[in-house]
Amino acid sequence: MTKPNPGQPVALAATIERFTFRNPDTGWAVVRMVEQGTGRLVTAVGPMAELREGQNLRIEGTESEHPRFGRQVQVESFEAIAPTTVEGIEAYLASGLVKGIGPATAKKIVAAFGEESLRIIEQAPEQLRQVPGLGKKRIEDLGHAVAGQKELQNVLVFLRAHGLGAALAARIVRHYGATASALLQANPYRLADEVIGIGFKSADRLAGQLGIEPQAPERLDAALEYTLVQASKEGHCYLPERELVRRTGELLAIPEPPLLARVAELAKANRIVRQLPPGPALLHDDPQPIAYPIALACAEDGFARGIDRLLKTPCRPLPVRTKAAIEWYQQTANVELPVGQQEALRHALTEPVSVITGGPGVGKTTIVRALVQMFAQKQLRLLLAAPTGRAAKRLEESSGHAASTVHRLLEFAPGGSGFGRNANHPLEGEMLVLDEASMLDIQLAHALVTAIPTGMRLVLVGDRNQLPSVGPGNVLGDVIASGRVATTALTHVFRQGRDSEIVRVAHGMLQGEVPTAGTSSDGAAQSDFYFIEAKSGAHARLLIRELVTQRVPKRFHFDPMADIQVLAPMYRGEVGADALNRDLQDLLNPGQIEVERGGKIYRTGDKVMQVRNDYDREVWNGDVGRLVHVDSGAAKVRVRFPEREHEYRFEELGDLVPAYAITVHRSQGSEYPCVVVPVTTDHFMMLRRSLVYTAITRGKKLVVLVGSQRALEMAVRNDDDGQRFSGLCERLRDLLRGDGVRPGPKAG
């Protein structure tokens, strides 16, 4: 037997003997095959779950050696070959292709028609009535099943001929059924909208190969909608029409006038919203239309109207005398609240909507605790929530009161049924306090305010100097900027905060002060903030490896896996999260069973982070767990989160990323005992004050910046977070004036 040669190309013809594992939902399968001509047994792994035992295949792939299961072929493409022998046809029909047709019936069919059996099934199914035990329903099912298998092969050939991989075929056939080929040829752009894993560029390449002209309306429309979706991923709720056309023109490399005409047509067809920007016309020198995705237009307008509804309706009276309640809390907690905190409490107790904002150490948590105790004393219902599971857990621990994610509070139901709490079934209670409000995107904000009944108080708590939400909108900033909501900006740093260099540095940055690595304020040699100079990005990378694995654990006794978190400005680059993850994974967790997906390696023992909300598992974007088991035979991994353990199929690993290093955006709402942050000119496009400020404020006990003084100065001096196209602030003002514009009307 020849030795395995991992990575060697393999091409062979073989017959499926049996399936060791298959998952019809993802198309993934582990297959035992018999090579034609040699009779050699081959284990093949790939997107073959739609196939059947007894089928003949031509497969291409690469050889690999699994530590547990031995030699395998990683299938990259395959082509099914219709069986031609009597034995092959009988095995194919007996494979379970149709429920109720087993070996005995397959034998009867082949006995009656021999090598013509498949042709009879496809072209002359009425002749099958000759076979004892085959009724009309089973004959129809058999015909559909054979046609479906043939359609799978048609799509495979179709996709491969047009440059798309075979791994997508099973997913496409499952999504569209027997009409897949016809649908794709009629409108390949639907793939970008409807089938996970196929982006616009792949769909556009397919469209070009199918003969769709560069300026065909369907191409321009698909590109315009794609551009708006991409803009929403950058945080924009809308794009000015000129900007939308410019970006789309660059994407397609075509002139702008045809695109401009299509924007108006898309609006007429109610596929996008096109209107003049909110706000009085006199604010705009030359008001030009703006364009929203439908969902974001409705969310922005709906949230503005929801806040307006709360502001214009008197709150339900509370059995609380504000001044007496504040004095009671001060006596009970043995504290003296400064003016700012007392003002925040007054607003929370008396205003329909209020905002409490401020940096670390200014007492936002104290205010929440005070509200918790006041409401408990009066037996009033207080709801606490935060946008993420991590933030909700921190809120619960710091306040001593039950807190939940916004999704859980609103009783989100997976499967498309949306939120259980809404205008018809609102939340119950006297007040809702939402922490980490800077993380709230416009769609979640809209769902939340829709479920708040008139008369319930809403208190938004957050730090407006942090990065805005990952999702579209700038909700907290826009609410504050509108001037319509009572806002308390806390600035007084309490003694425990003044003793921390982390807090001092963070507040200093907001005043434009460049951090330096000093000692703690009481003169002790050991500080909680350090800046380590690096000569280059490569040098910073080496320093971070050493800091995380040796220096910090040795000096501060932090566990490098559990306590230390590297926060990078972006994924790419010498000191990006991707490169640092590879480094730290090899240093902290080498030699484990692993699987590779999407260019990332996942090993038993890895720290991993969920990167999208999974409502079925109740695992949320940003939740961190430990990968505890890799089962290559079943194509699954098991991940242990703080709440519970979950299985992920290999095809779902895109929902997880190694989390030794994560982006600063991903860290929002979390705190870590120690954070290590690269700040180099490699990431000059991301060097903004809010980004470094957010990273620093994630550290509870120790913050280490690694990079160049020049890069740090660039970041601190750059207080421009870049414009987010959001109309919320002006919509809130319009509603006060009474001249707000709903999403429906189109601009002329």
XYZ file of C-alpha atoms in Angstrom:
748
model
C 0.000 0.000 0.000
C 1.439 3.348 -0.996
C 2.175 5.947 1.638
C -0.266 8.861 1.868
C 0.791 12.044 0.149
C -1.233 14.900 1.711
C -2.185 17.564 -0.802
C -1.607 15.325 -3.844
C -4.297 15.744 -6.547
C -6.610 12.749 -6.923
C -8.894 11.833 -9.840
C -10.784 8.555 -9.898
C -14.013 6.800 -10.831
C -15.771 4.936 -8.049
C -19.111 3.573 -6.857
C -20.710 4.650 -3.582
C -20.846 1.649 -1.263
C -22.234 3.372 1.848
C -22.465 6.672 3.733
C -20.533 6.864 6.993
C -22.103 10.267 7.661
C -24.277 12.710 5.791
C -26.177 15.881 6.587
C -28.873 16.786 4.033
C -29.199 20.286 5.511
C -25.633 21.217 4.596
C -24.871 18.746 1.808
C -21.837 17.382 3.682
C -21.058 13.661 3.651
C -18.382 11.079 4.433
C -18.625 8.313 1.832
C -17.076 4.854 1.456
C -16.504 4.126 -2.232
C -15.146 1.275 -4.360
C -12.740 2.419 -7.053
C -13.691 1.111 -10.469
C -11.124 -1.179 -12.035
C -9.118 -1.814 -8.839
C -11.809 -2.549 -6.256
C -9.861 -0.390 -3.743
C -11.896 1.073 -0.880
C -11.726 4.880 -0.748
C -13.047 7.273 1.909
C -14.231 10.547 0.352
C -15.301 13.659 2.260
C -17.258 16.485 0.634
C -20.630 17.942 -0.505
C -22.235 14.656 -1.575
C -25.158 14.190 0.822
C -27.715 14.410 -2.012
C -26.282 11.317 -3.707
C -27.271 7.680 -3.192
C -25.579 4.366 -2.548
C -24.840 2.558 -5.782
C -24.178 5.741 -7.765
C -21.098 5.929 -9.960
C -18.984 9.079 -9.680
C -15.988 10.718 -11.214
C -14.369 12.692 -8.406
C -11.497 15.151 -8.222
C -9.856 16.366 -5.035
C -6.761 16.087 -2.877
C -5.419 13.336 -0.675
C -5.285 13.892 3.084
C -4.382 11.883 6.179
C -6.796 12.171 9.105
C -5.193 11.421 12.520
C -8.128 9.211 13.519
C -9.745 7.991 10.299
C -6.690 7.574 8.083
C -6.408 8.307 4.390
C -9.202 10.360 2.814
C -9.956 12.201 -0.401
C -11.129 15.771 0.140
C -13.597 16.122 -2.751
C -13.428 19.390 -4.687
C -15.689 18.403 -7.587
C -17.595 15.350 -8.716
C -19.764 14.210 -11.585
C -22.329 11.448 -11.288
C -22.304 8.807 -13.998
C -25.586 7.068 -14.676
C -25.227 3.340 -13.993
C -25.270 1.280 -17.178
C -25.018 -2.296 -15.952
C -27.954 -4.286 -14.640
C -26.206 -4.685 -11.294
C -25.449 -0.955 -11.021
C -28.999 0.088 -11.888
C -30.440 -2.373 -9.379
C -28.132 -1.102 -6.603
C -28.995 2.516 -7.480
C -32.771 1.934 -7.342
C -32.451 -0.083 -4.122
C -30.449 2.681 -2.378
C -33.438 4.399 -0.783
C -33.962 6.848 -3.622
C -37.708 6.575 -3.013
C -39.379 5.557 0.226
C -41.063 2.191 -0.265
C -38.821 1.024 -3.115
C -36.255 -1.334 -1.654
C -34.115 -4.190 -2.954
C -37.063 -6.454 -3.806
C -38.899 -3.868 -5.937
C -35.645 -2.729 -7.560
C -34.966 -6.338 -8.530
C -38.420 -6.603 -10.131
C -37.912 -3.385 -12.151
C -34.534 -4.498 -13.462
C -35.859 -7.979 -14.185
C -38.580 -6.396 -16.349
C -36.531 -3.754 -18.186
C -32.846 -4.588 -17.732
C -30.436 -1.892 -18.894
C -33.391 0.189 -20.139
C -34.792 0.630 -16.615
C -33.694 4.254 -16.075
C -34.839 5.285 -19.578
C -38.258 3.742 -18.927
C -38.560 5.562 -15.560
C -37.769 8.909 -17.194
C -39.429 8.621 -20.587
C -42.133 5.955 -20.393
C -43.171 5.620 -16.751
C -46.574 4.164 -17.717
C -44.764 0.910 -18.582
C -43.809 0.527 -14.907
C -47.409 -0.516 -14.200
C -46.316 -3.946 -15.428
C -44.204 -4.372 -12.279
C -46.194 -6.042 -9.470
C -46.642 -3.779 -6.427
C -45.939 -0.466 -8.206
C -48.907 1.869 -7.991
C -49.398 5.301 -9.542
C -48.063 7.254 -6.517
C -44.871 5.224 -6.212
C -44.239 5.477 -9.948
C -44.615 9.275 -9.782
C -42.293 9.461 -6.767
C -39.713 7.317 -8.526
C -39.828 9.532 -11.613
C -39.433 12.706 -9.539
C -36.529 11.214 -7.599
C -34.624 10.131 -10.698
C -35.319 13.529 -12.338
C -34.103 15.293 -9.199
C -30.855 13.341 -9.260
C -30.460 14.191 -12.935
C -31.141 17.862 -12.174
C -28.394 17.782 -9.559
C -25.982 16.607 -12.241
C -27.225 19.301 -14.648
C -26.598 21.985 -12.071
C -23.183 20.531 -11.234
C -22.150 20.636 -14.865
C -23.747 24.062 -15.313
C -21.942 25.575 -12.320
C -18.595 23.999 -13.069
C -18.763 25.168 -16.664
C -19.297 28.714 -15.406
C -16.552 28.779 -12.782
C -18.512 27.966 -9.616
C -17.626 25.048 -7.350
C -19.520 21.795 -6.973
C -19.961 22.401 -3.227
C -22.757 24.873 -4.046
C -24.757 22.495 -6.224
C -26.555 20.523 -3.522
C -27.496 23.759 -1.753
C -28.866 25.289 -4.958
C -30.874 22.214 -5.926
C -32.255 21.938 -2.397
C -33.240 25.618 -2.492
C -34.817 25.741 -5.958
C -35.743 22.112 -6.662
C -36.053 20.711 -10.166
C -36.311 24.185 -11.731
C -32.845 25.234 -10.517
C -31.134 25.426 -13.907
C -33.990 27.352 -15.522
C -34.233 29.821 -12.638
C -30.509 30.504 -12.624
C -30.411 31.119 -16.334
C -33.385 33.474 -16.071
C -31.932 35.490 -13.167
C -28.552 34.481 -11.736
C -28.583 37.516 -9.401
C -31.133 35.824 -7.191
C -28.248 33.654 -5.945
C -26.675 36.658 -4.223
C -29.920 37.367 -2.373
C -31.251 33.925 -1.639
C -28.473 31.335 -1.389
C -25.980 31.543 1.459
C -22.389 31.455 0.343
C -22.735 33.104 -3.077
C -21.903 36.802 -3.237
C -22.770 39.405 -5.828
C -19.486 39.119 -7.708
C -19.888 35.374 -8.245
C -23.485 35.844 -9.360
C -22.391 38.685 -11.657
C -19.668 36.542 -13.214
C -22.235 33.833 -13.868
C -24.614 36.410 -15.369
C -21.927 37.621 -17.762
C -21.224 34.098 -18.907
C -24.944 33.605 -19.490
C -24.976 36.585 -21.840
C -26.561 39.257 -19.636
C -25.431 42.614 -21.036
C -23.268 44.976 -18.910
C -26.059 47.573 -18.775
C -29.025 45.218 -18.585
C -31.639 46.510 -16.091
C -31.482 43.359 -13.970
C -27.701 43.759 -13.584
C -27.924 47.448 -12.661
C -30.775 46.846 -10.199
C -28.990 43.970 -8.487
C -25.798 46.015 -8.178
C -27.595 49.050 -6.720
C -29.315 46.916 -4.090
C -26.045 45.136 -3.322
C -24.291 48.495 -2.848
C -26.944 49.614 -0.354
C -26.562 46.358 1.579
C -22.784 46.771 1.663
C -23.217 50.350 2.904
C -25.409 49.094 5.753
C -22.549 46.783 6.775
C -20.391 49.915 7.072
C -22.982 51.382 9.463
C -24.939 53.547 7.003
C -28.722 53.633 7.031
C -28.862 55.274 3.600
C -26.621 56.597 0.855
C -27.035 59.899 -0.952
C -28.215 59.070 -4.444
C -25.044 60.473 -5.999
C -22.890 58.369 -3.655
C -24.946 55.244 -4.389
C -24.539 55.756 -8.124
C -20.825 56.520 -7.807
C -20.097 53.406 -5.748
C -22.173 51.185 -8.019
C -20.555 52.618 -11.135
C -17.136 51.738 -9.734
C -18.335 48.237 -8.843
C -19.615 47.552 -12.366
C -17.110 49.756 -14.257
C -19.884 51.451 -16.223
C -21.022 55.103 -16.654
C -23.312 56.607 -14.021
C -26.320 57.931 -16.065
C -27.928 54.504 -16.667
C -27.629 53.752 -12.954
C -29.237 57.052 -11.999
C -32.268 56.159 -14.111
C -32.530 52.735 -12.442
C -32.573 54.230 -8.909
C -35.885 55.924 -9.696
C -37.257 52.709 -11.217
C -36.272 50.678 -8.160
C -38.105 53.182 -5.962
C -41.227 52.975 -8.152
C -41.125 49.197 -7.802
C -40.900 49.585 -3.974
C -37.567 47.761 -3.858
C -35.815 50.734 -2.220
C -36.937 53.984 -0.567
C -35.934 57.215 -2.311
C -36.730 60.589 -0.737
C -35.283 63.974 0.095
C -33.175 64.030 3.262
C -35.044 64.756 6.531
C -34.784 68.214 8.018
C -35.880 71.630 6.742
C -34.964 72.190 3.095
C -33.109 75.379 4.018
C -30.496 73.244 5.804
C -29.444 71.820 2.444
C -27.787 74.014 -0.181
C -28.950 71.722 -2.963
C -31.084 68.944 -1.492
C -30.514 65.709 -3.379
C -32.453 62.467 -2.946
C -31.194 59.748 -0.621
C -31.793 56.000 -0.934
C -32.505 53.455 1.812
C -33.012 49.728 1.861
C -36.704 49.279 2.659
C -36.065 47.662 6.057
C -33.742 50.430 7.268
C -36.061 53.210 6.123
C -38.922 51.658 8.066
C -36.710 51.061 11.122
C -35.355 54.607 11.231
C -38.750 56.218 10.766
C -40.401 53.767 13.165
C -37.841 54.336 15.922
C -38.136 58.130 15.565
C -41.927 57.945 15.783
C -41.715 55.569 18.744
C -39.485 57.948 20.700
C -41.739 60.841 19.699
C -44.766 58.908 21.000
C -43.101 58.329 24.377
C -41.944 61.948 24.668
C -45.345 63.429 23.874
C -47.334 61.270 26.299
C -47.192 61.763 30.087
C -45.581 58.924 32.049
C -47.632 56.826 34.412
C -47.213 58.357 37.903
C -44.769 56.566 40.176
C -45.384 56.317 43.929
C -41.967 57.921 44.375
C -41.080 61.430 45.547
C -37.891 62.057 43.607
C -35.996 64.183 46.117
C -36.924 61.930 49.036
C -35.994 58.807 47.063
C -32.528 60.181 46.257
C -31.953 61.118 49.898
C -33.159 57.660 50.992
C -30.714 55.937 48.649
C -27.786 58.066 49.841
C -28.545 57.170 53.449
C -29.098 53.475 52.667
C -25.948 53.112 50.549
C -23.928 55.484 52.754
C -22.836 57.555 49.747
C -23.088 61.181 48.732
C -24.072 61.484 45.111
C -22.598 64.414 43.181
C -24.857 66.804 41.292
C -24.537 64.931 37.985
C -25.683 61.605 39.400
C -28.592 63.227 41.223
C -29.648 64.943 38.000
C -29.478 61.626 36.111
C -31.726 60.008 38.742
C -34.206 62.896 38.573
C -34.426 62.586 34.796
C -34.826 58.796 34.981
C -37.668 59.069 37.507
C -39.547 61.963 35.907
C -38.856 61.956 32.141
C -40.456 59.568 29.621
C -37.057 59.057 27.928
C -33.642 59.989 29.307
C -29.986 59.357 28.502
C -27.072 58.833 30.897
C -23.678 58.995 29.207
C -20.085 59.099 30.408
C -16.747 57.312 30.403
C -15.268 54.776 32.828
C -15.313 55.494 36.558
C -17.997 58.206 36.465
C -20.704 56.234 38.263
C -23.158 55.049 35.599
C -23.427 51.719 37.402
C -24.159 53.491 40.706
C -27.197 55.142 39.121
C -28.515 51.805 37.875
C -28.019 50.280 41.339
C -29.873 53.209 42.883
C -32.821 52.702 40.524
C -32.842 48.971 41.299
C -33.028 49.613 45.044
C -35.617 52.391 44.753
C -37.923 50.229 42.626
C -37.435 47.208 44.896
C -38.328 49.343 47.934
C -41.597 50.406 46.278
C -42.225 46.968 44.725
C -42.212 48.423 41.225
C -41.178 46.459 38.162
C -37.858 47.513 36.614
C -36.535 45.871 33.439
C -32.791 45.787 32.718
C -31.404 44.853 29.290
C -28.374 45.195 27.052
C -27.767 44.466 23.351
C -25.486 41.438 23.878
C -25.255 38.488 26.229
C -21.889 39.635 27.573
C -23.167 43.124 28.322
C -26.354 41.760 29.929
C -24.324 39.484 32.193
C -22.104 42.382 33.294
C -25.181 44.512 33.962
C -26.738 41.790 36.092
C -23.547 41.249 38.097
C -22.961 44.962 38.716
C -26.575 45.854 39.577
C -27.610 42.755 41.515
C -30.812 42.646 39.448
C -31.871 40.250 36.685
C -30.931 41.491 33.209
C -31.398 40.033 29.736
C -30.443 40.615 26.140
C -32.806 42.768 24.119
C -33.693 39.745 21.997
C -34.642 37.688 25.017
C -36.527 40.607 26.565
C -38.546 40.937 23.359
C -39.092 37.151 23.261
C -37.532 36.626 19.876
C -38.785 33.473 18.169
C -36.481 31.885 15.558
C -37.885 30.688 12.285
C -39.166 33.975 10.924
C -41.932 34.725 13.409
C -40.032 37.694 14.844
C -40.452 39.226 18.292
C -43.172 38.058 20.658
C -43.213 41.462 22.339
C -44.456 44.228 20.057
C -47.092 46.951 19.855
C -49.877 44.365 20.279
C -48.126 42.545 23.126
C -45.980 45.210 24.824
C -43.505 44.922 27.657
C -44.795 45.150 31.219
C -43.240 47.343 33.886
C -42.701 50.920 34.991
C -39.188 51.459 33.580
C -36.734 49.900 31.147
C -33.010 50.620 31.562
C -30.950 49.762 28.495
C -27.205 49.581 29.154
C -24.435 49.798 26.507
C -26.818 51.811 24.330
C -23.980 52.785 21.972
C -24.131 49.190 20.658
C -27.787 49.494 19.632
C -28.330 49.437 15.854
C -31.380 51.028 14.259
C -33.322 47.820 13.558
C -32.997 46.440 17.076
C -33.760 49.912 18.472
C -36.938 50.022 16.404
C -38.069 46.604 17.643
C -37.384 47.677 21.214
C -39.235 50.987 21.166
C -42.193 49.379 19.376
C -42.640 47.060 22.368
C -42.442 49.856 24.979
C -45.963 50.890 25.969
C -46.851 54.527 26.319
C -46.272 55.532 29.936
C -43.275 53.241 30.557
C -40.036 55.140 31.170
C -36.988 54.410 28.989
C -33.450 55.112 30.241
C -30.563 54.742 27.775
C -27.167 54.273 29.432
C -23.954 54.321 27.428
C -20.710 56.009 26.486
C -21.196 58.188 23.428
C -17.415 58.386 22.950
C -17.147 54.671 22.210
C -17.359 53.225 18.730
C -20.881 53.238 17.289
C -22.806 50.021 16.747
C -21.531 47.317 14.422
C -24.919 47.361 12.696
C -26.378 50.334 10.801
C -27.189 53.619 12.506
C -25.827 55.805 15.281
C -28.761 55.540 17.657
C -27.308 56.864 20.922
C -25.387 59.680 19.241
C -28.387 60.752 17.157
C -30.793 60.684 20.107
C -28.431 62.927 22.095
C -27.756 65.229 19.127
C -31.473 65.710 18.443
C -31.781 67.705 21.662
C -35.170 66.166 22.352
C -34.188 63.779 25.140
C -33.095 64.759 28.657
C -29.381 63.872 28.728
C -26.961 63.775 31.647
C -23.265 63.668 30.714
C -21.317 62.412 33.736
C -17.740 63.677 34.010
C -16.852 63.379 37.707
C -14.350 60.520 38.187
C -14.657 58.831 41.576
C -11.679 57.979 43.761
C -11.472 54.336 42.689
C -11.335 55.586 39.123
C -8.791 58.297 39.858
C -6.453 55.633 41.270
C -6.485 53.836 37.919
C -4.158 54.842 35.098
C -6.590 53.150 32.718
C -9.342 55.589 33.705
C -6.957 58.568 33.720
C -5.634 57.711 30.251
C -9.126 57.142 28.823
C -10.456 60.488 30.033
C -7.253 62.231 28.991
C -7.650 60.904 25.452
C -11.054 62.557 25.203
C -9.268 65.867 25.882
C -6.674 65.127 23.209
C -3.941 63.937 25.583
C -1.614 61.286 24.145
C -1.166 58.405 26.640
C 2.199 57.775 28.238
C 3.296 54.808 30.298
C 3.524 56.208 33.803
C 3.229 54.632 37.204
C 0.019 54.461 39.173
C -1.110 57.706 40.777
C -0.010 56.701 44.274
C 3.590 56.340 43.071
C 3.730 52.542 43.113
C 6.063 50.939 40.620
C 3.397 48.720 39.130
C 0.818 50.477 36.960
C -2.325 49.165 35.287
C -1.458 50.888 31.986
C 1.641 50.469 29.810
C 2.768 51.642 26.398
C 5.563 49.600 24.813
C 7.375 51.086 21.833
C 7.744 48.870 18.753
C 10.023 49.659 15.807
C 7.651 48.215 13.185
C 4.531 46.133 12.731
C 6.644 42.966 12.635
C 8.368 43.999 15.878
C 4.991 44.713 17.503
C 3.814 41.261 16.481
C 6.831 39.631 18.155
C 6.314 41.725 21.292
C 2.635 40.754 21.523
C 3.504 37.058 21.231
C 5.989 37.451 24.083
C 3.684 39.595 26.232
C 0.689 37.261 26.006
C 2.539 33.992 26.453
C 5.320 34.974 28.904
C 5.756 38.465 30.318
C 2.206 39.343 31.407
C 1.397 35.893 32.878
C 4.700 35.839 34.778
C 4.449 39.361 36.246
C 0.694 39.750 36.755
C -0.334 36.071 37.116
C -2.973 36.233 34.386
C -4.013 33.081 32.539
C -3.139 33.767 28.873
C -6.213 31.875 27.637
C -8.829 32.999 30.153
C -7.672 36.465 31.255
C -5.743 38.105 28.400
C -7.509 39.408 25.299
C -5.708 40.909 22.294
C -7.767 43.651 20.605
C -6.716 44.624 17.077
C -8.005 47.525 14.972
C -8.758 45.218 12.026
C -8.429 41.635 10.798
C -5.755 42.065 8.135
C -2.126 43.123 8.360
C 1.005 42.255 10.300
C -0.702 42.927 13.628
C -4.255 42.206 12.500
C -6.478 39.778 14.360
C -6.008 37.040 11.740
C -2.197 36.982 11.965
C -2.149 37.291 15.762
C -4.701 34.495 16.083
C -2.490 32.161 14.068
C 0.539 33.082 16.190
C -1.162 32.706 19.555
C -3.018 29.558 18.538
C 0.301 27.879 17.671
C 1.951 29.099 20.871
C -0.875 28.475 23.335
C -2.657 25.477 21.815
C -0.353 23.437 19.531
C -0.628 19.838 18.418
C -4.388 19.337 18.798
C -6.918 17.663 16.487
C -7.956 20.364 14.043
C -10.144 21.200 11.062
C -9.659 23.973 8.504
C -12.522 25.979 7.100
C -12.530 29.302 5.255
C -8.787 29.767 5.721
C -9.089 29.419 9.503
C -7.918 26.527 11.674
C -10.087 25.276 14.541
C -8.429 23.076 17.183
C -9.596 21.211 20.226
C -8.999 23.575 23.147
C -9.233 26.784 21.094
C -10.840 29.950 22.402
C -13.529 30.866 19.836
C -16.053 33.657 19.391
C -19.546 33.549 17.881
C -19.835 36.219 15.147
C -23.578 36.222 14.454
C -26.688 35.907 16.580
C -27.882 32.288 16.658
C -31.410 32.334 18.031
C -31.862 28.559 17.931
C -28.830 27.936 20.137
C -29.286 31.200 22.065
C -25.664 32.098 21.378
C -25.074 35.734 20.540
C -22.674 37.715 18.405
C -19.556 38.204 20.567
C -20.071 35.266 22.946
C -16.775 33.498 23.683
C -16.452 29.776 24.331
C -13.960 26.926 24.236
C -13.882 24.358 21.429
C -13.796 21.107 23.383
C -14.077 18.400 20.706
C -13.501 17.894 16.965
C -15.247 14.890 15.392
C -14.008 14.607 11.813
C -15.982 11.436 11.158
C -19.289 13.146 11.952
C -18.009 16.482 10.569
C -18.895 18.278 13.811
C -17.259 20.214 16.621
C -18.510 20.872 20.143
C -18.148 24.289 21.784
C -18.614 24.997 25.489
C -20.022 28.455 26.270
C -20.531 29.750 29.831
C -24.243 28.902 29.685
C -24.203 25.564 27.821
C -22.482 23.355 25.250
C -23.408 23.245 21.544
C -22.554 21.226 18.454
C -21.594 22.914 15.175
C -21.360 21.171 11.828
C -18.213 21.876 9.852
C -20.312 23.950 7.423
C -21.360 26.198 10.334
C -17.812 27.032 11.419
C -18.102 30.337 9.576
C -20.200 31.421 12.586
C -17.103 31.041 14.789
C -13.676 32.669 14.691
C -10.590 31.919 16.783
C -10.658 34.457 19.623
C -7.111 34.776 20.914
C -7.230 38.122 19.070
C -10.442 39.900 18.081
C -11.247 43.289 16.597
C -12.026 46.228 18.871
C -15.528 46.360 17.388
C -16.128 42.763 18.499
C -15.096 43.648 22.060
C -17.875 46.184 22.639
C -19.954 45.401 25.690
C -17.205 43.213 27.190
C -14.551 43.695 29.847
C -11.404 41.607 30.268
C -8.900 41.392 33.134
C -6.133 42.316 30.672
C -6.148 43.687 27.131
C -3.178 43.982 24.773
C -3.689 46.402 21.880
C -1.450 46.922 18.813
C -1.366 50.571 17.736
C 0.811 50.856 14.625
C 0.792 52.779 11.374
C 0.006 49.480 9.606
C -3.606 50.295 10.536
C -3.452 54.029 9.835
C -6.888 53.956 8.139
C -8.418 52.763 11.424
C -6.468 54.971 13.812
C -9.211 57.006 15.428
C -9.612 58.277 18.966
C -12.859 56.366 19.517
C -11.274 53.069 18.509
C -8.286 53.287 20.870
C -10.533 54.738 23.609
C -12.936 51.799 23.252
C -10.050 49.303 23.385
C -8.547 50.877 26.503
C -11.866 50.952 28.347
C -12.296 47.187 27.813
C -9.466 46.471 30.286
C -10.416 46.024 33.963
C -7.028 45.473 35.601
C -4.333 45.917 32.949
C -3.989 47.568 29.539
C -0.869 47.253 27.378
C -0.546 49.233 24.151
C 2.148 48.033 21.734
C 3.228 50.176 18.807
C 4.680 53.515 17.817
C 4.308 56.898 19.467
C 3.508 58.357 16.054
C 0.598 55.961 15.526
C -0.753 56.699 19.003
C -0.577 60.440 18.364
C -2.364 59.973 15.025
C -5.166 58.075 16.751
C -5.668 60.558 19.600
C -5.696 63.574 17.287
C -8.161 61.970 14.894
C -11.525 62.507 16.557
C -13.362 62.133 13.242
C -15.165 58.801 13.270
C -16.212 59.214 9.666
C -19.709 60.186 8.617
C -22.440 57.632 9.061
C -25.367 58.367 6.816
C -28.243 58.356 9.283
C -31.379 60.482 9.250
C -32.509 59.735 12.805
C -31.433 63.006 14.417
C -33.294 65.138 11.861
C -36.323 62.843 11.880
C -36.656 63.340 15.636
C -36.441 67.115 15.120
C -38.911 67.002 12.199
C -41.461 65.247 14.383
C -41.165 67.993 16.992
C -41.872 70.574 14.285
C -44.625 68.391 12.895
C -43.235 68.216 9.371
C -41.641 64.754 9.470
C -41.462 62.784 6.230
C -42.527 59.152 6.241
C -40.547 56.609 4.202
C -43.348 56.116 1.694
C -43.231 59.288 -0.451
C -40.655 59.229 -3.225
C -38.502 62.179 -4.172
C -39.425 63.818 -7.394
